[in-house]
Amino acid sequence: MRKIIHCDCDCFYASVEMRDDPNLRGRPLAVGGASDRRGVISTCNYEARSYGVRSAMPTAQAKKLCPELIVVPGNMNKYREVSRQIRDIFLRYSETIEPLSLDEAYLDVSHSDHCQGSATLMAEAIRRQVREELGITISAGVAPNKFLAKVASDWRKPDGLTVITPDAVDQFVLRLPVAKIHGVGRVTAEKMRRRGIHTCADLRTISLIELTQDYGKFGRRLYELCRGIDERPVNGDGSRKSLSIEHTFSEDLKSLEEWLEQLTGLYMRLLQRMEKLGDRYTISGATVKVKYNDFSIMTQERASHTCRISEFRQLLCQCWHRRPAPIRLLGMGVKLKDLRAEMGPEQLPLPLPEPNAFPA
Amino acid sequence: MKFNVSRDALLKPLQLVAGVVEKRQTLPVLANVLIQLQGQELSLTGTDLEVEIVGRLPVDGVEMEGEVTVPARKLLDICRSLPDGAELKFERDGERLVLRSGRSRFLLSTLPAADFPNQDETSAQTRFAISQREIRRLIEATSFAMAQQDVRYYLNGLLLECRPQQLRAVATDGHRLALCDRDAPGLNVDAPIQAIVPRKGVLELGRLLEDTDAQAEVVLGSNHIRVVSGQFTFTSKLVDGKFPDYERVLPRAAGNEIYADRQALRQAFSRAAILSNEKYRGVRLQVSEGLLQIVANNPEQEEAEEQLVVDYVGEPLEIGFNVSYLLDVTAAIHSEKIRIGLADANSSALIQQPEEGDSLYVVMPMRL
């Protein structure tokens, strides 16, 4: 049985800002773009959340909900530095760390000797050290797999620890609302609700065949998750599955011409980011994303090995044809295949001398 | 041109000749087979400018000599689909060649015989007679190890080495090597002469040769090789390059030797191969005193394990191989027993017939 810890900082950017400026503590705070520049909230503290402020909400709307909301611009370099310090603390307990973002990671501590091998004690130690050394709080979930560890870390947020021991898995999962399953969004949850499926216990009454018919490939995963089964390993080698960038514009892009014009600049930035990846990956797909001025999102993707700009243009045109309306955000990205993971056993070569070479 | 020939007599040489004709050609005439009728002999020629095959057969009912070219593929398909024992009547009619058989009639387009490319005659450096069976054996024993589209272009073929009273063939793709020696009493050279026959030529020649004592004449020029028998003439350009010094990769010391029953070993390999990784084909060989264990795993976590009683005295040893290479070798060797010499997990294996074999095989391991 594996021991997985999922760690997730509580309102990370806002916490770092409150740590560095005590004046901000106890007041509704958000990190994000200014409302007059059509910014959106990227993180907000729990005081702000009590007013209904949420991440990805336009700052203007957040201000309406909470007039005294303090909005500070983010400082990514600072957050990256804190993230690195958190990672150093993780490394005291395991080498197998899979970061999901700057403030969130899975740790596989199955083979760790710390704390007599107790994952619970390790999670407590990590939480204490992050608090004492870095001055921010981090929630943690301990469970036999990634799915449950992630649900658990969210269970008693903020500043909480939830442990799901192997013999408590069933008891925990049976009561778990389906909406807590990663991959079950608003639409799927509603669809399930109409069928009378509310919890994982309800989901378990449906056969694997039926689930596969209704939800395709995801059906198989649902079948396992509602039984508390998740065999995904903690991917500790820093392998990426995709790389993407996006930009919110200060004014809506109204025409396809404007969309395409902005795509070029974004494409150059994507190429720069891809250069840094080196030759570890090959490209397997291209994606574009647009967010309309009513905040609905559309994405398009296709298989690609080259990620030429013409392919992104084509995808963007598909978005336009599906819905020609003003957009506020444009994003694009590539799907990656990790060559290192693909590398098979090494066939040794015969030590054939080069013909025509002079004898050594 | 006008003659009669039976379908069954024409089909085999036509098949061999049409084999060299490429599906896509740079010149239209290269899609055609050259038909020449002289006296009582009909000859058919196909070429891709690198390899040329001429097939010859006697015909009767010759009414008029002549020569012409017709689409090779179409002629072959027609002959193939006519019934056994059918009698074919060919007759040139202006720009067309008419083929009649029973109640069937075909009009084939032609191109002038003069447009058909001639293989350049080159001066012979070496010329010797050898039975077809010997050349056939050399190709069969080694050709599987030739490289395919390797950047080291000189590996995409078979090395023929003329030695005093002996003809040797060597092929390697850089991972494994095959070597075979056959007696050639007619071969009189003072020092070895090497020639690399391109892959396609080797495979075509292998199809032409029959398992008979009938002699063939081998003519080796500076950039061509020609093999002539009563039924065919095979000409191929040679690979313009030097073959690597293969002797340097032949293991000197035999190391630890395993003696095993060849058929049993081959069957064990082919069963284990089923559950090896489809892409990499790795299998693990674990040798201990008197026992060989073969283990294969795949990404689906399936496993095959084979145990084989063998003659082995020495330290336990574990070594990985591409099972396809081992299957090739255990098929190329025909003796009842097989001998495998191993040094360590990073060194090549030397595989051969326990004694008096004509061939030897070197296979590099795989790090699993």
XYZ file of C-alpha atoms in Angstrom:
728
model
C 0.000 0.000 0.000
C 1.407 3.354 -0.995
C 1.544 6.466 1.174
C 0.842 9.655 -0.729
C 0.741 13.190 0.661
C -0.926 15.975 -1.282
C 0.151 19.433 -0.104
C -1.709 22.553 -1.121
C -0.913 26.044 0.163
C -3.880 28.066 1.373
C -4.507 31.039 -0.919
C -0.820 30.979 -1.750
C -0.191 34.368 -3.400
C -2.418 36.173 -0.902
C -0.696 34.400 2.013
C 2.721 35.491 0.824
C 1.503 39.089 0.469
C -0.039 39.033 3.960
C 3.139 37.598 5.407
C 5.207 40.412 3.916
C 2.772 43.199 4.783
C 1.026 42.668 8.149
C -1.303 45.603 7.331
C -3.067 43.348 4.843
C -3.921 40.705 7.431
C -7.500 40.350 8.561
C -8.810 42.331 5.609
C -10.253 41.078 2.330
C -7.316 40.778 -0.019
C -6.864 39.627 -3.577
C -3.916 39.258 -5.888
C -4.824 40.048 -9.455
C -5.124 42.585 -12.239
C -6.561 46.036 -11.708
C -10.258 46.472 -12.486
C -9.682 49.422 -14.824
C -7.463 47.172 -16.918
C -10.006 44.375 -17.009
C -7.931 42.294 -14.643
C -9.091 39.083 -13.040
C -8.540 37.773 -9.526
C -5.882 35.076 -9.427
C -6.027 34.370 -5.665
C -7.913 35.843 -2.732
C -7.784 35.257 1.000
C -10.545 33.686 3.050
C -11.888 37.047 4.193
C -12.471 37.959 0.553
C -13.966 34.540 -0.148
C -16.629 35.155 2.513
C -17.928 37.920 0.234
C -18.178 35.501 -2.664
C -14.971 36.547 -4.365
C -13.419 33.692 -6.316
C -10.336 33.202 -8.430
C -10.707 33.881 -12.164
C -13.466 36.383 -11.367
C -13.087 39.790 -13.052
C -11.700 42.262 -10.560
C -14.496 44.692 -11.328
C -17.089 42.102 -10.341
C -15.157 41.233 -7.180
C -15.106 44.885 -6.175
C -18.862 44.984 -6.556
C -19.246 42.016 -4.225
C -16.732 43.407 -1.748
C -16.172 47.173 -2.073
C -13.367 47.256 0.485
C -11.422 44.498 -1.312
C -7.718 45.298 -1.528
C -6.269 44.173 -4.849
C -2.503 43.964 -5.128
C -0.587 43.064 -8.267
C 1.159 39.738 -8.153
C 4.907 39.237 -7.908
C 5.640 35.976 -9.664
C 9.345 36.020 -8.908
C 8.648 36.193 -5.212
C 6.109 33.354 -5.397
C 8.528 31.224 -7.364
C 11.152 31.739 -4.687
C 8.750 30.733 -1.900
C 7.682 27.757 -3.993
C 11.298 26.658 -4.241
C 11.672 26.943 -0.469
C 8.571 24.797 0.024
C 10.022 22.236 -2.335
C 13.205 22.156 -0.259
C 11.102 21.244 2.757
C 9.331 18.483 0.759
C 12.715 17.136 -0.275
C 13.559 16.422 3.368
C 10.891 13.700 3.252
C 10.874 12.343 -0.275
C 12.658 12.519 -3.582
C 9.489 11.590 -5.412
C 7.694 14.900 -5.742
C 5.245 15.788 -8.484
C 4.562 19.511 -8.496
C 1.183 20.472 -9.938
C 1.731 24.203 -9.674
C 3.807 26.619 -7.599
C 1.833 25.837 -4.432
C 0.661 22.274 -4.857
C 2.427 18.934 -5.061
C 2.133 15.211 -4.525
C 4.751 13.407 -2.457
C 5.200 9.655 -2.472
C 6.563 8.827 1.000
C 6.015 5.044 0.769
C 9.736 4.402 1.070
C 10.637 7.223 3.450
C 12.160 6.322 6.827
C 11.325 9.636 8.482
C 8.916 9.716 11.451
C 9.107 5.878 11.715
C 7.581 5.783 8.257
C 4.384 7.512 9.388
C 3.001 9.611 6.538
C 0.722 11.412 8.986
C 3.666 12.538 11.121
C 5.569 13.574 7.990
C 2.615 15.652 6.781
C 2.399 17.313 10.190
C 6.131 18.008 10.131
C 5.917 19.528 6.646
C 3.023 21.741 7.688
C 4.861 22.871 10.811
C 8.088 23.619 8.974
C 6.332 25.584 6.217
C 4.554 27.617 8.886
C 7.611 28.213 11.025
C 10.203 28.721 8.306
C 8.160 30.426 5.606
C 5.325 32.018 7.541
C 2.468 30.659 5.438
C 0.026 27.814 5.966
C -0.300 24.678 3.898
C -3.021 22.048 3.988
C -2.246 18.405 3.496
C -4.034 15.187 2.712
C -2.627 11.744 3.414
C -4.041 8.705 1.621
C -3.038 5.505 -0.192
C -3.340 7.171 -3.612
C -3.272 10.504 -5.425
C -7.010 10.860 -5.905
C -7.814 10.455 -2.227
C -4.834 12.503 -1.047
C -6.025 15.422 -3.134
C -9.591 15.197 -1.896
C -8.264 14.927 1.658
C -6.069 18.022 1.477
C -9.157 20.022 0.503
C -11.264 18.499 3.279
C -10.230 20.791 6.134
C -8.888 23.794 4.287
C -7.412 26.195 5.327
C -4.541 25.002 7.488
C -5.909 21.489 7.852
C -4.698 17.912 7.723
C -6.901 14.996 6.747
C -5.723 11.422 6.831
C -7.477 8.590 5.041
C -6.007 5.342 6.277
C -6.352 2.283 4.049
C -9.079 0.762 6.211
C -11.033 4.038 6.174
C -10.982 4.413 2.397
C -14.337 2.738 1.798
C -16.099 4.623 4.515
C -14.713 7.909 3.170
C -15.371 7.273 -0.497
C -18.933 6.004 -0.088
C -20.069 9.368 1.278
C -18.006 11.405 -1.170
C -20.122 13.604 -3.466
C -19.413 12.853 -7.119
C -18.608 16.526 -7.744
C -15.449 16.044 -5.653
C -14.048 13.700 -8.264
C -11.521 15.410 -10.452
C -12.941 15.406 -13.952
C -16.560 15.620 -12.825
C -17.401 19.224 -13.528
C -20.624 21.129 -13.329
C -22.142 19.552 -16.423
C -21.304 15.949 -15.575
C -22.368 16.404 -11.957
C -25.726 17.784 -13.097
C -26.166 14.925 -15.540
C -25.479 12.473 -12.736
C -27.770 14.300 -10.328
C -30.646 13.918 -12.776
C -30.000 10.184 -12.785
C -30.062 10.189 -9.004
C -26.331 9.814 -8.586
C -25.081 12.023 -5.800
C -22.322 10.140 -4.045
C -19.699 7.590 -4.937
C -21.943 5.001 -3.265
C -24.583 5.779 -5.933
C -21.951 5.579 -8.631
C -20.895 2.136 -7.469
C -24.288 0.708 -8.341
C -23.562 1.293 -12.039
C -21.699 -1.364 -13.960
C -18.409 -0.757 -15.688
C -20.049 -1.436 -19.053
C -22.740 1.187 -18.466
C -20.234 3.751 -17.257
C -18.100 3.199 -20.344
C -21.151 3.594 -22.562
C -22.164 6.839 -20.853
C -18.802 8.481 -20.226
C -16.408 6.862 -22.693
C -12.871 6.379 -21.483
C -13.598 8.422 -18.375
C -16.203 5.827 -17.411
C -13.537 3.323 -16.571
C -11.791 5.884 -14.412
C -15.064 6.741 -12.648
C -15.561 3.066 -11.945
C -12.212 2.915 -10.190
C -12.317 6.283 -8.435
C -15.707 5.674 -6.814
C -14.124 2.554 -5.322
C -11.167 4.526 -4.059
C -8.829 2.998 -6.636
C -6.221 5.173 -8.340
C -3.026 3.542 -9.522
C -1.421 6.630 -11.056
C 2.149 6.878 -9.820
C 3.572 10.072 -8.393
C 5.516 11.345 -11.364
C 8.665 12.537 -9.701
C 10.868 13.253 -12.685
C 9.343 16.604 -13.491
C 7.855 15.385 -16.724
C 5.456 17.788 -18.413
C 2.401 16.856 -20.409
C 1.780 20.226 -21.965
C 3.004 23.773 -22.258
C 0.700 26.691 -22.801
C 0.492 30.440 -22.529
C -2.393 32.863 -22.575
C -3.052 36.554 -22.456
C -5.976 38.692 -21.358
C -6.337 41.785 -23.496
C -7.253 45.196 -22.181
C -9.820 45.466 -24.941
C -11.870 42.704 -26.520
C -10.642 41.286 -29.801
C -13.696 41.629 -31.980
C -12.813 40.311 -35.414
C -11.074 37.220 -36.693
C -8.384 39.514 -38.091
C -7.690 40.863 -34.591
C -7.624 37.347 -33.174
C -5.137 36.189 -35.772
C -3.001 39.299 -35.355
C -2.568 38.676 -31.635
C -1.935 34.986 -32.230
C 1.382 35.747 -33.898
C 2.866 37.528 -30.871
C 1.620 34.795 -28.575
C 3.122 32.180 -30.873
C 6.556 33.792 -30.615
C 6.320 33.622 -26.825
C 5.275 29.992 -26.991
C 8.288 29.197 -29.153
C 10.591 30.878 -26.632
C 9.115 28.806 -23.815
C 9.452 25.635 -25.881
C 13.082 26.322 -26.570
C 13.778 26.094 -22.847
C 12.325 22.580 -22.762
C 15.214 21.285 -24.838
C 15.035 17.984 -26.685
C 13.436 15.954 -23.959
C 9.976 16.193 -25.472
C 8.317 15.816 -28.817
C 5.141 17.637 -29.687
C 2.029 15.541 -30.042
C -0.698 18.152 -30.316
C -1.634 21.804 -30.600
C -4.383 23.604 -28.680
C -5.949 27.036 -28.693
C -8.268 28.554 -26.161
C -10.417 31.651 -26.279
C -12.442 33.252 -23.511
C -15.383 35.278 -24.780
C -16.362 38.535 -23.150
C -19.152 36.659 -21.356
C -16.405 34.496 -19.809
C -17.407 31.319 -21.580
C -14.440 29.361 -22.805
C -13.900 27.477 -26.015
C -10.936 25.264 -26.827
C -9.898 23.474 -29.991
C -7.148 20.970 -30.459
C -5.580 18.779 -33.106
C -2.761 16.322 -33.456
C 0.479 17.941 -34.543
C 4.153 17.112 -34.572
C 5.426 20.432 -35.800
C 3.179 23.073 -34.168
C 3.430 25.422 -37.130
C 1.595 28.701 -36.753
C -0.698 27.708 -39.615
C -2.056 24.914 -37.443
C -2.890 27.309 -34.618
C -4.468 29.695 -37.130
C -6.660 26.895 -38.376
C -7.734 26.018 -34.834
C -8.479 29.641 -34.091
C -10.571 29.892 -37.255
C -12.527 26.853 -36.034
C -13.291 28.730 -32.796
C -14.404 31.733 -34.808
C -16.675 29.643 -37.015
C -18.245 27.996 -34.027
C -18.852 31.296 -32.333
C -17.818 34.600 -33.923
C -17.960 36.906 -30.898
C -15.568 39.263 -29.068
C -12.983 37.569 -26.877
C -11.062 38.882 -23.897
C -8.471 36.128 -23.643
C -6.452 34.181 -26.141
C -4.356 31.156 -25.242
C -2.401 28.513 -27.090
C -0.322 25.528 -26.169
C 1.233 22.249 -27.186
C 0.773 18.726 -25.894
C 4.048 17.041 -25.157
C 5.352 13.518 -25.185
C 8.221 12.784 -22.836
C 10.923 11.009 -24.798
C 12.730 10.049 -21.631
C 9.731 8.030 -20.489
C 9.576 6.442 -23.942
C 13.202 5.401 -23.872
C 13.423 1.664 -23.955
C 16.212 -0.757 -23.214
C 19.506 0.011 -24.859
C 20.682 -2.240 -27.681
C 24.460 -2.227 -27.550
C 26.267 -1.737 -30.855
C 28.892 -4.022 -32.314
C 32.258 -2.301 -31.960
C 32.626 -2.038 -35.748
C 35.541 0.119 -36.784
C 34.805 2.911 -39.248
C 35.934 1.751 -42.639
C 38.719 3.827 -44.160
C 39.632 5.014 -40.678
C 43.292 4.822 -39.853
C 44.123 2.105 -37.364
C 44.638 3.518 -33.910
C 7.755 -10.892 -83.490
C 5.510 -13.900 -83.230
C 5.788 -16.977 -81.002
C 3.928 -19.480 -78.862
C 4.782 -20.451 -75.305
C 3.019 -22.291 -72.518
C 1.863 -20.204 -69.590
C 3.616 -22.509 -67.120
C 6.988 -22.185 -68.849
C 6.745 -18.410 -69.032
C 5.394 -17.716 -65.546
C 8.428 -18.542 -63.423
C 11.074 -16.570 -65.317
C 8.598 -13.722 -65.732
C 7.989 -13.640 -61.978
C 11.701 -13.487 -61.248
C 12.314 -10.764 -63.794
C 9.287 -8.684 -62.795
C 10.540 -8.825 -59.198
C 13.220 -6.223 -59.840
C 10.847 -3.819 -61.575
C 10.058 -1.065 -59.070
C 6.503 0.124 -58.499
C 7.526 3.725 -59.147
C 10.158 4.488 -61.710
C 11.942 7.525 -62.984
C 11.628 6.363 -66.599
C 8.490 4.814 -68.142
C 10.508 2.086 -69.844
C 11.730 0.859 -66.450
C 8.182 -0.345 -65.750
C 8.509 -2.644 -68.730
C 10.016 -6.027 -69.343
C 12.197 -6.430 -72.404
C 11.167 -9.441 -74.488
C 13.715 -10.693 -77.006
C 13.287 -13.602 -79.319
C 16.270 -15.050 -81.067
C 16.382 -18.498 -82.606
C 14.516 -20.801 -80.259
C 15.352 -18.769 -77.164
C 13.126 -16.233 -75.493
C 14.766 -13.879 -73.017
C 13.027 -11.575 -70.579
C 14.828 -8.647 -68.943
C 13.828 -6.444 -66.016
C 15.907 -3.726 -64.401
C 15.811 -0.904 -61.880
C 19.177 0.404 -63.156
C 20.887 -1.122 -60.132
C 19.880 -4.751 -60.547
C 19.159 -6.417 -63.859
C 17.779 -9.910 -64.303
C 17.569 -11.739 -67.584
C 15.541 -14.939 -67.667
C 15.851 -17.345 -70.579
C 13.582 -20.108 -71.796
C 13.285 -22.197 -74.925
C 10.215 -21.672 -77.066
C 8.883 -23.414 -80.089
C 6.487 -22.165 -82.631
C 8.719 -19.233 -83.457
C 7.406 -17.587 -86.547
C 9.314 -14.329 -86.433
C 12.197 -13.089 -84.277
C 12.154 -9.625 -82.729
C 12.291 -7.576 -79.559
C 9.931 -5.265 -77.733
C 9.101 -4.025 -74.204
C 5.706 -4.282 -72.461
C 4.457 -3.356 -68.973
C 5.958 -5.986 -66.671
C 3.354 -5.918 -63.938
C 0.411 -6.212 -66.316
C 1.955 -9.030 -68.308
C 2.697 -10.900 -65.108
C -0.830 -10.387 -63.760
C -2.326 -11.648 -67.021
C -0.148 -14.767 -67.113
C -0.867 -15.440 -63.486
C -4.603 -15.278 -63.927
C -4.731 -17.495 -66.998
C -5.435 -21.148 -66.213
C -2.735 -23.769 -65.736
C -1.622 -25.348 -68.967
C -2.823 -22.437 -71.065
C -1.085 -21.900 -74.395
C -0.059 -18.284 -75.080
C 0.309 -16.776 -78.541
C 2.258 -13.551 -78.784
C 2.274 -11.363 -81.864
C 3.593 -7.874 -82.467
C 1.001 -5.692 -84.165
C 2.450 -2.252 -84.833
C 2.606 -0.376 -81.515
C 0.868 -3.199 -79.670
C 1.725 -6.655 -78.514
C -1.192 -9.028 -78.892
C -1.505 -11.895 -76.419
C -4.069 -14.581 -77.211
C -4.960 -17.573 -75.130
C -8.099 -19.624 -75.678
C -10.952 -17.164 -75.717
C -8.898 -14.362 -74.141
C -7.172 -11.568 -75.990
C -5.038 -8.741 -74.632
C -3.522 -5.742 -76.390
C -0.514 -4.465 -74.488
C 1.177 -1.115 -75.104
C 4.839 -1.284 -76.053
C 7.950 0.860 -75.935
C 10.848 0.314 -78.336
C 13.488 -2.192 -77.227
C 16.123 0.371 -78.158
C 14.917 2.555 -75.242
C 15.615 -0.202 -72.743
C 18.751 0.543 -70.699
C 21.754 -1.726 -71.116
C 23.859 -2.737 -68.162
C 27.363 -1.504 -68.864
C 29.875 -4.202 -69.554
C 32.746 -3.993 -67.143
C 36.038 -5.759 -67.284
C 36.120 -8.834 -65.109
C 38.566 -8.861 -62.234
C 37.686 -12.324 -61.058
C 35.734 -15.061 -62.708
C 34.893 -18.440 -61.231
C 32.371 -21.247 -61.367
C 30.482 -22.406 -58.296
C 27.349 -24.461 -57.773
C 24.126 -22.520 -57.329
C 23.550 -24.327 -54.057
C 26.700 -22.816 -52.525
C 25.764 -19.204 -53.296
C 22.249 -19.891 -52.162
C 23.529 -21.190 -48.833
C 25.748 -18.126 -48.348
C 22.809 -15.789 -48.880
C 20.407 -17.804 -46.759
C 22.894 -18.012 -43.892
C 23.742 -14.307 -43.744
C 21.380 -11.984 -45.627
C 18.964 -11.516 -42.700
C 21.661 -9.583 -40.839
C 22.053 -6.916 -43.552
C 21.214 -3.371 -42.559
C 18.216 -1.642 -44.064
C 18.512 2.016 -45.012
C 21.361 2.590 -42.601
C 23.299 5.844 -42.982
C 26.363 3.637 -43.074
C 25.364 2.780 -46.656
C 28.063 0.112 -46.926
C 26.104 -1.973 -44.382
C 22.999 -2.043 -46.609
C 24.330 -5.009 -48.500
C 26.231 -8.258 -48.322
C 29.990 -8.472 -48.329
C 31.243 -11.171 -50.683
C 34.863 -12.000 -50.067
C 36.697 -14.128 -52.622
C 39.395 -16.085 -50.786
C 41.598 -18.868 -52.086
C 39.226 -21.738 -52.917
C 36.635 -20.236 -50.631
C 33.781 -17.765 -50.897
C 32.777 -15.878 -47.758
C 29.679 -13.784 -47.080
C 29.389 -11.283 -44.209
C 26.404 -9.130 -43.225
C 25.907 -6.811 -40.283
C 23.447 -4.119 -39.275
C 25.691 -2.836 -36.514
C 23.967 -4.880 -33.782
C 24.580 -8.400 -34.999
C 26.800 -9.996 -37.603
C 26.535 -13.127 -39.724
C 29.425 -14.820 -41.481
C 29.404 -17.885 -43.695
C 32.198 -19.665 -45.616
C 31.659 -22.095 -48.485
C 34.189 -24.049 -50.504
C 34.755 -22.713 -54.001
C 37.330 -24.938 -55.694
C 37.076 -22.843 -58.828
C 38.154 -19.697 -57.025
C 41.787 -18.845 -57.593
C 42.902 -15.643 -55.939
C 46.113 -14.787 -54.164
C 44.692 -12.203 -51.797
C 41.062 -11.743 -50.737
C 38.908 -9.605 -53.025
C 35.895 -7.859 -51.482
C 32.667 -6.675 -53.061
C 29.485 -5.348 -51.427
C 26.307 -6.467 -53.213
C 23.394 -4.135 -52.459
C 20.540 -5.440 -50.350
C 17.991 -5.635 -53.144
C 20.394 -7.484 -55.420
C 21.108 -10.033 -52.695
C 17.423 -10.728 -52.101
C 16.717 -11.065 -55.825
C 19.697 -13.339 -56.361
C 18.504 -15.489 -53.473
C 15.191 -15.996 -55.293
C 16.890 -16.898 -58.589
C 19.229 -19.573 -57.308
C 18.093 -23.144 -57.027
C 19.120 -25.792 -54.582
C 21.029 -27.760 -57.221
C 24.566 -28.726 -58.103
C 24.102 -26.874 -61.401
C 26.971 -24.475 -61.868
C 26.779 -20.740 -62.114
C 29.517 -18.458 -63.274
C 30.347 -15.503 -61.089
C 32.004 -12.525 -62.743
C 33.252 -9.820 -60.463
C 34.086 -6.469 -62.033
C 35.242 -3.300 -60.383
C 31.682 -2.026 -59.920
C 29.440 -4.876 -61.060
C 28.798 -8.454 -60.159
C 27.305 -10.892 -62.647
C 26.007 -14.382 -61.952
C 25.188 -16.446 -65.021
C 23.403 -19.780 -65.214
C 21.637 -21.553 -68.039
C 18.306 -19.981 -67.098
C 19.273 -16.503 -66.020
C 21.834 -13.728 -65.917
C 21.877 -11.596 -62.820
C 23.791 -8.325 -62.852
C 24.018 -5.873 -59.980
C 25.966 -2.721 -59.320
C 28.208 -2.960 -56.288
C 28.031 -0.649 -53.285
C 30.778 1.884 -53.755
C 32.371 1.737 -50.350
C 34.549 -0.268 -48.039
C 33.145 -2.800 -45.614
C 34.316 -2.360 -42.002
C 36.992 -4.681 -40.714
C 34.529 -7.302 -39.455
C 37.264 -9.554 -38.044
C 37.704 -7.060 -35.235
C 34.251 -7.821 -33.812
C 34.600 -11.597 -33.834
C 35.091 -12.611 -30.202
C 38.544 -14.098 -29.642
C 37.911 -16.203 -26.562
C 34.740 -18.220 -26.460
C 34.079 -17.378 -22.779
C 31.486 -19.547 -21.081
C 29.821 -21.942 -23.447
C 26.260 -23.121 -23.486
C 25.332 -26.171 -25.551
C 21.628 -26.509 -26.203
C 19.203 -28.355 -28.406
C 18.617 -25.922 -31.267
C 14.952 -26.660 -31.938
C 14.022 -26.608 -28.274
C 15.875 -23.330 -27.836
C 14.240 -21.791 -30.876
C 10.788 -22.803 -29.726
C 11.454 -21.412 -26.254
C 12.589 -18.107 -27.762
C 9.555 -17.839 -29.996
C 7.190 -18.512 -27.101
C 8.935 -16.010 -24.835
C 8.904 -13.448 -27.661
C 5.105 -13.322 -27.518
C 5.212 -11.524 -24.185
C 8.282 -9.405 -24.853
C 7.966 -5.681 -25.443
C 6.622 -5.435 -28.994
C 8.872 -2.542 -29.836
C 12.157 -3.499 -28.202
C 11.775 -7.294 -28.126
C 14.039 -7.705 -25.116
C 14.395 -11.053 -23.334
C 16.514 -11.907 -20.315
C 18.699 -15.004 -20.370
C 19.656 -16.399 -16.995
C 22.223 -19.145 -17.209
C 23.206 -21.345 -14.313
C 24.796 -24.758 -14.124
C 22.844 -27.006 -16.489
C 19.918 -24.605 -16.851
C 18.948 -21.729 -19.134
C 16.037 -19.558 -18.114
C 14.475 -17.144 -20.617
C 12.269 -14.376 -19.216
C 10.290 -11.793 -21.174
C 8.191 -8.910 -19.873
C 6.049 -6.327 -21.597
C 4.553 -2.965 -20.575
C 1.271 -4.742 -19.748
C 3.208 -6.458 -16.932
C 2.768 -9.845 -18.566
C 5.574 -12.328 -18.234
C 6.840 -15.388 -20.046
C 9.325 -17.757 -18.448
C 10.972 -20.656 -20.226
C 13.336 -23.184 -18.716
C 15.655 -25.279 -20.790
C 18.126 -27.936 -19.698
C 21.472 -27.114 -21.304
C 25.125 -28.048 -21.014
C 26.723 -25.250 -19.063
C 29.461 -25.238 -16.495
C 30.429 -21.914 -15.036
C 29.364 -18.931 -13.019
C 25.683 -17.910 -13.198
C 25.221 -15.191 -15.802
C 22.400 -12.881 -16.767
C 22.271 -11.159 -20.136
C 19.603 -9.460 -22.248
C 19.033 -9.784 -26.004
C 16.682 -8.694 -28.732
C 14.828 -11.965 -29.161
C 14.368 -11.355 -32.914
C 18.125 -11.571 -33.374
C 18.245 -14.869 -31.493
C 15.337 -16.242 -33.523
C 17.078 -15.312 -36.780
C 20.242 -17.097 -35.731
C 18.557 -20.224 -34.408
C 16.731 -20.455 -37.758
C 19.847 -19.902 -39.880
C 21.787 -22.671 -38.142
C 20.620 -26.133 -39.138
C 22.494 -28.443 -36.809
C 20.812 -30.379 -34.045
C 22.833 -28.677 -31.302
C 23.849 -25.082 -30.961
C 26.754 -23.469 -29.118
C 26.493 -20.059 -27.479
C 29.636 -18.400 -26.134
C 29.086 -15.661 -23.566
C 31.597 -13.520 -21.670
C 29.511 -11.040 -19.661
C 26.328 -8.971 -19.864
C 27.994 -6.260 -21.926
C 29.885 -8.388 -24.412
C 28.743 -10.023 -27.608
C 27.554 -13.609 -27.847
C 29.153 -15.935 -30.370
C 26.628 -18.427 -31.696
C 27.462 -21.304 -34.015
C 27.113 -24.965 -34.814
C 29.066 -26.925 -32.176
C 31.512 -28.306 -34.732
C 32.245 -28.171 -38.438
C 29.770 -25.395 -39.052
C 30.152 -23.145 -42.070
C 28.847 -20.042 -40.340
C 29.099 -17.998 -37.171
C 26.967 -15.313 -35.640
C 27.839 -12.454 -33.320
C 24.981 -10.790 -31.416
C 25.372 -7.784 -29.139
C 23.334 -7.808 -25.929
C 20.674 -5.393 -24.811
C 20.739 -3.596 -21.481
C 17.356 -4.377 -19.955
